[in-house]
Amino acid sequence: MNKIYKNADEAVADIKDGAVLMLGGFGLCGIPENCIAALVKSGPKNLTCISNNAGVDDFGIGLLLQQKQLKKMIASYVGENAEFERQLLSGELEVELIPQGTLATRCMASGYGMPAIYTPAGVGTEVAVGKESRIFNDKEYLLEYAFDADFAIVKAWRGDADGNLVYKDTARNFNPLMAMAGKITIAEVEELVPSGEIDPNQVHTPGIYVHRIFQGKNYEKRIEQLTLTK
Amino acid sequence: MALTKEQIAQRIAKELKDGYYVNLGIGIPTLVANYIPEGIKVILQSENGLLGMGPFPVAGKESADLINAGKQTITTLPGSSIFDSAMSFGMIRAGKVNLTVLGAMEVSEKGDIASWKIPGKMVKGMGGAMDLVASAKNIIVAMMHTNRQGESKLLPACTLPLTGIKCIKKIVTELAVLEVTVNGFKLLERAPGVTTEEIISKTAGKLIVEGEIPEMQF
C-alpha cells in the first residue's frame, strides 16, 4: 500500500471534466491551496464544487471561477467574491445555496454511510421547496440527502504515511467531514510524517478515509480579515 | 436619543446570564462580546467550530488558522475547544447553545425573519443563519428599526425570502426593545428620550403598547 503522492499535480491528475468535487475550508481558512493551483493548471471543466464558500476573486475557489472551470457551485455563503456574483447573475454558473449545518451534515452522512438526514434548517423557506418533510415531536424537519462526490480534497496540518490526519485550530471546519465523504479523498498536509509519528489518540481523520496524501508546499495561508486588538 | 450600535449591543448584553453558551452573528451582534457583565462567565460559540472565542489577537499573534465565522482573526480563551462544522451545528440543533443574537433585514409580527437574500440585487447565502434560527430556543435580533429608505423593518409579514419562521422572540433596535407575542410585537422598553409615538410610527407590524413604557436602563 502506498498512499503517498509526489505532489498536487500527481494527486489530481485523473480529475476529469464533469467531476463532482468537495473542497474543504471555511472562507480561506484550511483550504487545499496546492490542489486548487494544480486544478487550475490541469484545467478540467464543468466541475461541480461542494464547498462552504467560493473563495475570493484571486484566491481559493475564485481561481477556478476565473478560469470558468465550474459548472455548478454548492455552498452556504458566497459573499466575498465579485466574479462569482457576476457568473451567478449572468446565468453562466449554476448555484445551489444551502444552510451551513445542512452542508456539513450531508457530508457527515456520506462518511457515516447514511443515505439521508432530517434537519429543521430551512423549514418554511425556499430551501424547503420540493423536499420531503416529516414531523417529529410536533416539529417539522426536512429530508436532506447525503452528498455523492467523486473526489474530496482536504487540507490538514499534519498527516502520516497511513493517511491519518490532524487539523489545526479552526482550519478543521469542513475538512474532516469531507475527508470521510469522497469516493477518492486527497489530503494535502503542511507536514507529512512517517507512519507511527502521530499519536493514535490525537488523530482527527483515520487513514481509512484517505486514499492519497502529499506534502504541500509554499502555503500562502491568506488572512481574509485581519482584526487586531490595539 | 436613538441608541448607537454599541448601545444596542450593550442593552443586549444585559440578557446574558452566568454559564450561557452564546452564538453572536456578524455586525451589531459581534459587539455584544465587548459588554459581557462582570462577574459572570459567558462562552462564545463560533459556528466554524470553536467554543471559548477570545478577543482579536495583538499584532504579530494573528494566525490564518484561527478565525471566527466572520472570517476575522481571533484568539482562544483558556478552556476553549475546537471541533468540526457538523458537531458545531449539532450542538446548535440539539439546543445546547443558550442564546443566539443575529441581524436581520426584516422581522414579522409572527416572529418570521428575512436576512439572507434580496432577489435580483444581493445573493450572499444564508451561511449558518437558517440552522441557528430553526433550532435555537432563545433568539434576539439586533437591527435598526428602519432601513436606509426609512421604511420599517418590523412588518406584518416579511417581503424578502425567509430565513426562518416563527422563531424570533425578542428584538432590540436603536429605538426600542420588543417582544414577539402571539398577538404581535409588544413594546417593552424605549431608548432614552425616544417617544412611544415615534416607535409606533416606525413600526409597520401590529404593535401592542400597554401602559407607560419604561426607558431602557444600562
Coordinates of C-alpha atoms in Angstrom, one line a residue:
Chain A
M1 CA 0.0 0.0 0.0
N2 CA 1.3 3.4 -0.9
K3 CA -0.9 6.5 -0.4
I4 CA 1.9 9.0 -0.7
Y5 CA 1.9 11.1 -3.9
K6 CA 4.7 13.3 -5.0
N7 CA 2.8 16.5 -5.3
A8 CA -0.6 18.1 -6.1
D9 CA -0.2 17.7 -9.9
E10 CA 0.1 14.0 -9.5
A11 CA -2.7 13.7 -6.9
V12 CA -5.3 15.5 -9.1
A13 CA -4.1 14.2 -12.5
D14 CA -7.1 11.9 -13.0
I15 CA -9.8 14.6 -12.1
K16 CA -11.6 15.0 -15.5
D17 CA -14.3 17.2 -16.9
G18 CA -17.6 17.0 -15.2
A19 CA -16.3 15.6 -11.9
V20 CA -18.0 16.3 -8.6
L21 CA -15.6 17.7 -6.0
M22 CA -15.7 18.6 -2.4
L23 CA -13.2 21.2 -1.2
G24 CA -12.5 21.7 2.5
G25 CA -12.1 25.0 4.2
F26 CA -14.1 27.9 5.7
G27 CA -13.5 31.1 3.9
L28 CA -9.8 30.9 3.1
C29 CA -9.1 29.0 6.3
G30 CA -8.0 25.4 5.8
I31 CA -8.4 25.4 2.0
P32 CA -6.4 22.9 -0.1
E33 CA -4.3 25.6 -1.8
N34 CA -1.9 23.2 -3.6
C35 CA -4.7 21.1 -5.2
I36 CA -6.6 24.2 -6.3
A37 CA -3.5 25.5 -8.0
A38 CA -2.9 22.1 -9.6
L39 CA -6.5 22.0 -10.9
V40 CA -6.1 25.5 -12.4
K41 CA -3.1 24.1 -14.3
S42 CA -4.6 20.7 -15.3
G43 CA -7.8 22.5 -16.4
P44 CA -10.8 20.1 -16.0
K45 CA -14.0 21.9 -16.9
N46 CA -17.7 21.6 -16.0
L47 CA -16.8 20.8 -12.4
T48 CA -19.4 20.6 -9.6
C49 CA -17.9 22.0 -6.5
I50 CA -19.2 21.5 -3.0
S51 CA -17.6 23.9 -0.5
N52 CA -18.8 26.2 2.2
N53 CA -17.6 29.3 0.4
A54 CA -16.4 30.2 -3.1
G55 CA -13.1 31.9 -2.1
V56 CA -12.3 35.5 -3.1
D57 CA -11.7 36.8 -6.6
D58 CA -8.0 36.0 -6.7
F59 CA -7.6 33.1 -4.2
G60 CA -9.1 29.8 -3.3
I61 CA -12.0 28.6 -5.4
G62 CA -12.1 32.1 -7.0
L63 CA -9.1 30.9 -9.1
L64 CA -11.2 28.1 -10.6
L65 CA -14.1 30.6 -11.3
Q66 CA -11.7 32.9 -13.1
Q67 CA -10.8 30.1 -15.5
K68 CA -14.5 29.2 -15.9
Q69 CA -13.9 25.6 -14.7
L70 CA -17.1 25.4 -12.6
K71 CA -20.5 24.4 -13.9
K72 CA -22.1 24.3 -10.5
M73 CA -21.3 25.5 -7.0
I74 CA -23.0 24.2 -3.9
A75 CA -22.2 26.4 -0.9
S76 CA -23.7 28.2 2.1
Y77 CA -22.2 31.7 1.8
V78 CA -20.6 33.3 -1.2
G79 CA -20.5 37.0 -0.2
E80 CA -16.8 37.6 -0.8
N81 CA -16.5 37.0 -4.5
A82 CA -17.4 39.5 -7.2
E83 CA -16.7 37.2 -10.1
F84 CA -18.9 34.6 -8.5
E85 CA -21.7 37.0 -8.3
R86 CA -21.2 38.1 -11.9
Q87 CA -21.3 34.4 -13.2
L88 CA -24.4 33.7 -11.0
L89 CA -26.4 36.8 -12.2
S90 CA -25.4 36.1 -15.8
G91 CA -26.5 32.5 -15.6
E92 CA -23.1 31.1 -16.5
L93 CA -22.8 29.3 -13.2
E94 CA -25.4 27.1 -11.6
V95 CA -25.6 27.8 -7.8
E96 CA -27.3 25.9 -5.0
L97 CA -27.2 27.7 -1.7
I98 CA -27.9 25.5 1.3
P99 CA -27.7 26.1 5.1
Q100 CA -24.3 25.6 6.5
G101 CA -25.3 23.0 9.0
T102 CA -27.1 21.1 6.3
L103 CA -24.0 21.2 4.2
A104 CA -21.8 19.9 7.0
T105 CA -24.3 17.1 8.0
R106 CA -24.8 16.0 4.4
C107 CA -21.0 15.4 4.2
M108 CA -21.0 13.6 7.5
A109 CA -23.9 11.4 6.5
S110 CA -22.0 10.3 3.4
G111 CA -18.9 9.4 5.5
Y112 CA -21.1 7.6 8.0
G113 CA -22.9 5.5 5.4
M114 CA -26.3 7.1 6.0
P115 CA -28.3 8.0 2.9
A116 CA -30.1 11.0 4.4
I117 CA -30.7 13.1 7.5
Y118 CA -33.6 15.2 8.9
T119 CA -32.9 18.8 9.8
P120 CA -35.2 21.7 10.8
A121 CA -33.0 24.2 8.9
G122 CA -34.9 25.8 6.1
V123 CA -38.4 24.8 7.0
G124 CA -40.9 27.4 5.7
T125 CA -38.3 28.9 3.4
E126 CA -37.4 28.5 -0.3
V127 CA -34.8 25.8 0.8
A128 CA -37.8 23.6 1.6
V129 CA -39.4 23.8 -1.8
G130 CA -39.8 20.3 -3.3
K131 CA -38.3 18.5 -0.3
E132 CA -39.9 15.8 1.7
S133 CA -40.6 16.7 5.3
R134 CA -41.7 14.9 8.4
I135 CA -43.0 15.9 11.8
F136 CA -41.1 14.6 14.9
N137 CA -42.3 15.6 18.3
D138 CA -44.5 18.4 16.9
K139 CA -41.7 19.9 14.9
E140 CA -41.1 19.8 11.1
Y141 CA -37.9 18.5 9.6
L142 CA -36.6 18.4 6.0
L143 CA -35.2 15.3 4.5
E144 CA -31.7 16.1 3.1
Y145 CA -29.6 13.5 1.2
A146 CA -26.0 12.6 1.7
F147 CA -23.6 14.0 -0.9
D148 CA -22.2 11.8 -3.6
A149 CA -18.7 13.2 -4.5
D150 CA -16.1 11.7 -6.9
F151 CA -13.3 13.4 -5.0
A152 CA -12.9 15.1 -1.7
I153 CA -9.9 17.4 -1.4
V154 CA -8.9 18.4 2.0
K155 CA -6.1 20.3 3.8
A156 CA -4.7 19.1 7.1
W157 CA -1.9 20.4 9.4
R158 CA -0.2 17.0 9.8
G159 CA -0.6 13.7 8.1
D160 CA 1.2 10.4 8.1
A161 CA 2.0 7.7 5.5
D162 CA -1.1 5.8 6.5
G163 CA -3.3 8.8 5.7
N164 CA -4.1 9.7 9.3
L165 CA -4.8 13.4 9.6
V166 CA -4.6 16.1 12.3
Y167 CA -6.0 19.6 11.7
K168 CA -5.0 22.8 13.3
D169 CA -7.4 25.2 15.1
T170 CA -10.4 26.4 13.1
A171 CA -8.8 25.2 9.9
R172 CA -10.5 21.9 10.8
N173 CA -14.0 23.1 9.9
F174 CA -15.4 21.0 6.9
N175 CA -12.1 19.2 6.3
P176 CA -12.7 16.0 8.4
L177 CA -16.3 15.8 7.2
M178 CA -15.4 16.0 3.5
A179 CA -12.4 13.7 4.1
M180 CA -14.9 11.0 5.0
A181 CA -17.2 11.6 2.1
G182 CA -15.2 11.3 -1.1
K183 CA -15.1 8.2 -3.3
I184 CA -11.5 9.2 -3.5
T185 CA -10.1 11.5 -0.8
I186 CA -7.0 13.6 -1.4
A187 CA -5.3 15.2 1.6
E188 CA -2.6 17.8 1.3
V189 CA -0.7 18.4 4.5
E190 CA 1.7 21.0 5.9
E191 CA 3.8 18.3 7.4
L192 CA 3.9 14.7 6.2
V193 CA 5.4 12.4 8.8
P194 CA 6.3 8.6 8.8
S195 CA 3.8 6.0 10.0
G196 CA 3.7 6.0 13.8
E197 CA 4.7 9.6 14.3
I198 CA 1.2 10.7 15.1
D199 CA -0.3 9.6 18.5
P200 CA -3.3 7.5 17.7
N201 CA -5.3 9.4 20.4
Q202 CA -4.8 12.6 18.5
V203 CA -5.9 11.5 15.1
H204 CA -8.9 13.5 13.7
T205 CA -9.4 11.6 10.5
P206 CA -8.5 7.9 10.5
G207 CA -6.4 6.9 7.4
I208 CA -9.1 4.5 6.1
Y209 CA -10.9 7.6 4.7
V210 CA -7.8 8.9 2.9
H211 CA -6.6 7.5 -0.4
R212 CA -3.9 10.0 -1.4
I213 CA -1.7 12.2 0.7
F214 CA 1.1 14.5 -0.2
Q215 CA 3.4 17.1 1.4
G216 CA 2.1 20.5 0.4
K217 CA 4.4 23.4 -0.3
N218 CA 4.6 27.2 -0.5
Y219 CA 1.5 27.8 1.6
E220 CA 0.2 31.4 1.5
K221 CA -2.5 30.9 4.1
R222 CA -4.0 34.2 3.3
I223 CA -5.9 36.0 6.0
E224 CA -9.3 37.3 4.8
Q225 CA -9.9 39.8 7.5
L226 CA -7.0 40.8 9.8
T227 CA -8.5 42.1 13.0
L228 CA -6.3 43.1 15.9
T229 CA -6.6 44.2 19.5
K230 CA -4.9 47.6 19.7
Chain B
M1 CA -31.9 59.8 21.6
A2 CA -31.8 56.7 19.4
L3 CA -29.1 54.3 20.5
T4 CA -25.8 53.8 18.8
K5 CA -24.9 50.3 17.5
E6 CA -22.6 50.0 20.5
Q7 CA -25.6 50.8 22.9
I8 CA -27.8 48.3 21.1
A9 CA -25.1 45.7 21.9
Q10 CA -24.8 47.0 25.4
R11 CA -28.5 46.5 26.0
I12 CA -28.5 43.0 24.6
A13 CA -25.6 42.1 26.9
K14 CA -27.9 42.6 29.8
E15 CA -29.7 39.5 28.7
L16 CA -26.6 37.4 29.3
K17 CA -26.5 35.0 32.3
D18 CA -23.7 33.1 34.0
G19 CA -22.8 29.9 32.2
Y20 CA -24.5 30.9 28.9
Y21 CA -23.2 29.5 25.7
V22 CA -23.8 32.2 23.1
N23 CA -23.6 32.5 19.3
L24 CA -23.1 36.0 18.1
G25 CA -23.8 36.8 14.4
I26 CA -21.9 39.3 12.2
G27 CA -22.4 43.1 12.6
I28 CA -24.0 44.6 15.8
P29 CA -24.2 41.1 17.5
T30 CA -20.4 40.8 17.4
L31 CA -20.2 44.0 19.5
V32 CA -22.1 42.3 22.4
A33 CA -18.9 40.5 23.3
N34 CA -17.5 43.9 24.4
Y35 CA -20.2 44.3 27.1
I36 CA -20.4 41.0 28.9
P37 CA -21.3 41.9 32.5
E38 CA -18.5 41.5 35.1
G39 CA -18.6 38.5 37.4
I40 CA -20.3 36.1 35.0
K41 CA -18.8 33.6 32.6
V42 CA -20.2 33.5 29.1
I43 CA -18.8 31.1 26.5
L44 CA -18.9 32.3 22.9
Q45 CA -19.5 29.8 20.1
S46 CA -18.3 30.4 16.6
E47 CA -20.1 28.2 14.2
N48 CA -17.0 27.4 12.1
G49 CA -16.0 25.2 15.0
L50 CA -15.0 26.9 18.3
L51 CA -16.2 27.3 21.8
G52 CA -14.4 29.8 24.0
M53 CA -13.7 32.5 21.5
G54 CA -11.5 35.3 22.8
P55 CA -10.7 38.8 21.6
F56 CA -8.8 39.8 18.5
P57 CA -5.1 39.0 18.7
V58 CA -2.4 41.6 19.3
A59 CA -0.3 42.4 16.2
G60 CA 2.1 39.6 15.4
K61 CA 0.0 36.9 17.1
E62 CA -2.6 36.6 14.4
S63 CA -3.0 33.2 12.7
A64 CA -4.7 32.3 9.4
D65 CA -5.7 29.0 11.0
L66 CA -7.8 30.7 13.8
I67 CA -10.7 32.8 12.6
N68 CA -14.4 33.3 13.6
A69 CA -17.4 32.8 11.4
G70 CA -17.0 36.4 10.1
K71 CA -13.5 35.3 8.9
Q72 CA -11.8 37.7 11.4
T73 CA -8.6 36.7 13.2
I74 CA -9.4 35.8 16.8
T75 CA -7.9 34.1 19.8
T76 CA -9.0 31.2 22.1
L77 CA -9.5 31.6 25.8
P78 CA -8.5 29.0 28.5
G79 CA -11.0 26.2 28.4
S80 CA -11.8 26.6 24.8
S81 CA -12.4 23.7 22.4
I82 CA -12.3 23.1 18.6
F83 CA -14.4 20.8 16.6
D84 CA -15.7 20.3 13.0
S85 CA -18.6 22.0 11.4
A86 CA -21.0 19.1 11.8
M87 CA -20.5 19.0 15.5
S88 CA -20.8 22.8 15.6
F89 CA -24.2 22.7 14.1
G90 CA -25.0 19.5 16.0
M91 CA -24.7 21.4 19.3
I92 CA -26.8 24.2 17.9
R93 CA -29.5 21.8 16.6
A94 CA -29.6 20.0 19.9
G95 CA -30.4 23.2 21.7
K96 CA -27.1 23.3 23.7
V97 CA -26.5 27.0 22.8
N98 CA -28.4 29.1 25.2
L99 CA -28.7 32.4 23.2
T100 CA -28.3 33.4 19.6
V101 CA -28.0 37.0 18.6
L102 CA -28.2 37.9 14.9
G103 CA -29.0 40.7 12.5
A104 CA -32.0 40.9 10.1
M105 CA -33.3 42.7 7.1
E106 CA -37.0 42.2 8.2
V107 CA -38.8 40.6 11.1
S108 CA -42.6 39.9 11.0
E109 CA -45.1 40.2 13.9
K110 CA -45.3 36.4 13.8
G111 CA -41.5 36.1 14.5
D112 CA -40.5 35.3 10.9
I113 CA -37.1 36.6 9.9
A114 CA -35.6 37.5 6.5
S115 CA -31.9 38.1 6.4
W116 CA -30.1 36.4 3.5
K117 CA -31.2 37.5 0.1
I118 CA -32.6 40.4 -1.9
P119 CA -33.9 38.9 -5.2
G120 CA -32.1 40.4 -8.2
K121 CA -29.8 42.5 -6.1
M122 CA -27.9 40.6 -3.5
V123 CA -27.3 36.9 -3.1
K124 CA -24.7 36.1 -0.4
G125 CA -26.3 33.0 1.0
M126 CA -27.7 32.0 4.4
G127 CA -24.5 30.7 5.9
G128 CA -25.4 29.3 9.3
A129 CA -28.4 31.6 9.9
M130 CA -31.1 29.1 8.8
D131 CA -29.7 26.4 11.1
L132 CA -29.5 28.8 14.0
V133 CA -33.0 30.2 13.8
A134 CA -34.6 26.7 13.2
S135 CA -33.1 25.3 16.4
A136 CA -32.2 28.0 18.9
K137 CA -34.8 28.5 21.6
N138 CA -33.7 31.9 22.6
I139 CA -33.1 34.3 19.7
I140 CA -32.6 38.0 19.9
V141 CA -32.5 40.1 16.7
A142 CA -30.2 43.2 16.8
M143 CA -31.1 45.6 14.0
M144 CA -32.0 49.1 13.1
H145 CA -35.8 49.9 13.3
T146 CA -36.0 51.1 9.7
N147 CA -34.0 50.5 6.5
R148 CA -31.9 53.1 4.6
Q149 CA -35.1 54.3 2.8
G150 CA -36.7 55.0 6.2
E151 CA -39.1 52.0 5.8
S152 CA -40.0 49.9 8.9
K153 CA -38.2 46.6 9.2
L154 CA -40.8 45.4 11.7
L155 CA -43.6 44.2 9.4
P156 CA -47.0 42.4 9.3
A157 CA -45.3 39.8 7.0
C158 CA -41.7 39.7 5.6
T159 CA -41.4 40.7 1.9
L160 CA -38.0 39.2 1.4
P161 CA -37.1 35.5 1.2
L162 CA -37.3 34.0 4.6
T163 CA -34.5 32.7 6.8
G164 CA -36.9 31.0 9.3
I165 CA -40.5 31.1 10.5
K166 CA -42.0 31.8 14.0
C167 CA -38.6 31.8 15.6
I168 CA -37.7 35.3 16.8
K169 CA -38.6 36.1 20.4
K170 CA -37.0 39.5 21.1
I171 CA -35.8 42.4 19.0
V172 CA -33.5 45.3 20.1
T173 CA -33.3 48.3 17.8
E174 CA -31.9 51.8 18.2
L175 CA -35.4 52.8 19.4
A176 CA -36.9 50.0 21.4
V177 CA -36.9 46.6 23.0
L178 CA -39.8 44.5 21.7
E179 CA -41.0 41.0 22.4
V180 CA -42.8 38.9 19.7
T181 CA -46.1 37.6 21.2
V182 CA -48.9 35.6 19.6
N183 CA -50.7 38.9 19.1
G184 CA -47.8 40.8 17.5
F185 CA -44.9 43.0 18.6
K186 CA -45.1 44.0 22.3
L187 CA -43.2 47.2 23.2
L188 CA -41.2 46.5 26.4
E189 CA -38.7 49.5 26.6
R190 CA -38.0 52.8 24.9
A191 CA -34.5 54.1 24.1
P192 CA -33.8 57.1 26.4
G193 CA -35.6 60.2 25.1
V194 CA -37.4 58.3 22.3
T195 CA -41.2 58.7 22.4
T196 CA -43.7 55.9 22.2
E197 CA -45.3 57.8 19.3
E198 CA -42.1 57.6 17.3
I199 CA -41.8 53.9 17.8
I200 CA -45.5 53.4 16.8
S201 CA -44.9 55.5 13.7
K202 CA -41.9 53.4 12.7
T203 CA -43.4 50.0 13.3
A204 CA -45.4 48.7 10.4
G205 CA -46.5 45.4 12.0
K206 CA -49.0 45.2 14.8
L207 CA -47.6 46.8 17.9
I208 CA -49.0 46.3 21.4
V209 CA -48.5 49.2 23.8
E210 CA -49.7 48.6 27.3
G211 CA -49.4 51.4 29.9
E212 CA -46.3 53.5 30.5
I213 CA -43.3 52.1 28.6
P214 CA -40.2 52.4 30.7
E215 CA -36.9 53.7 29.3
M216 CA -34.0 51.3 28.9
Q217 CA -31.5 51.0 31.7
F218 CA -27.8 50.5 31.1

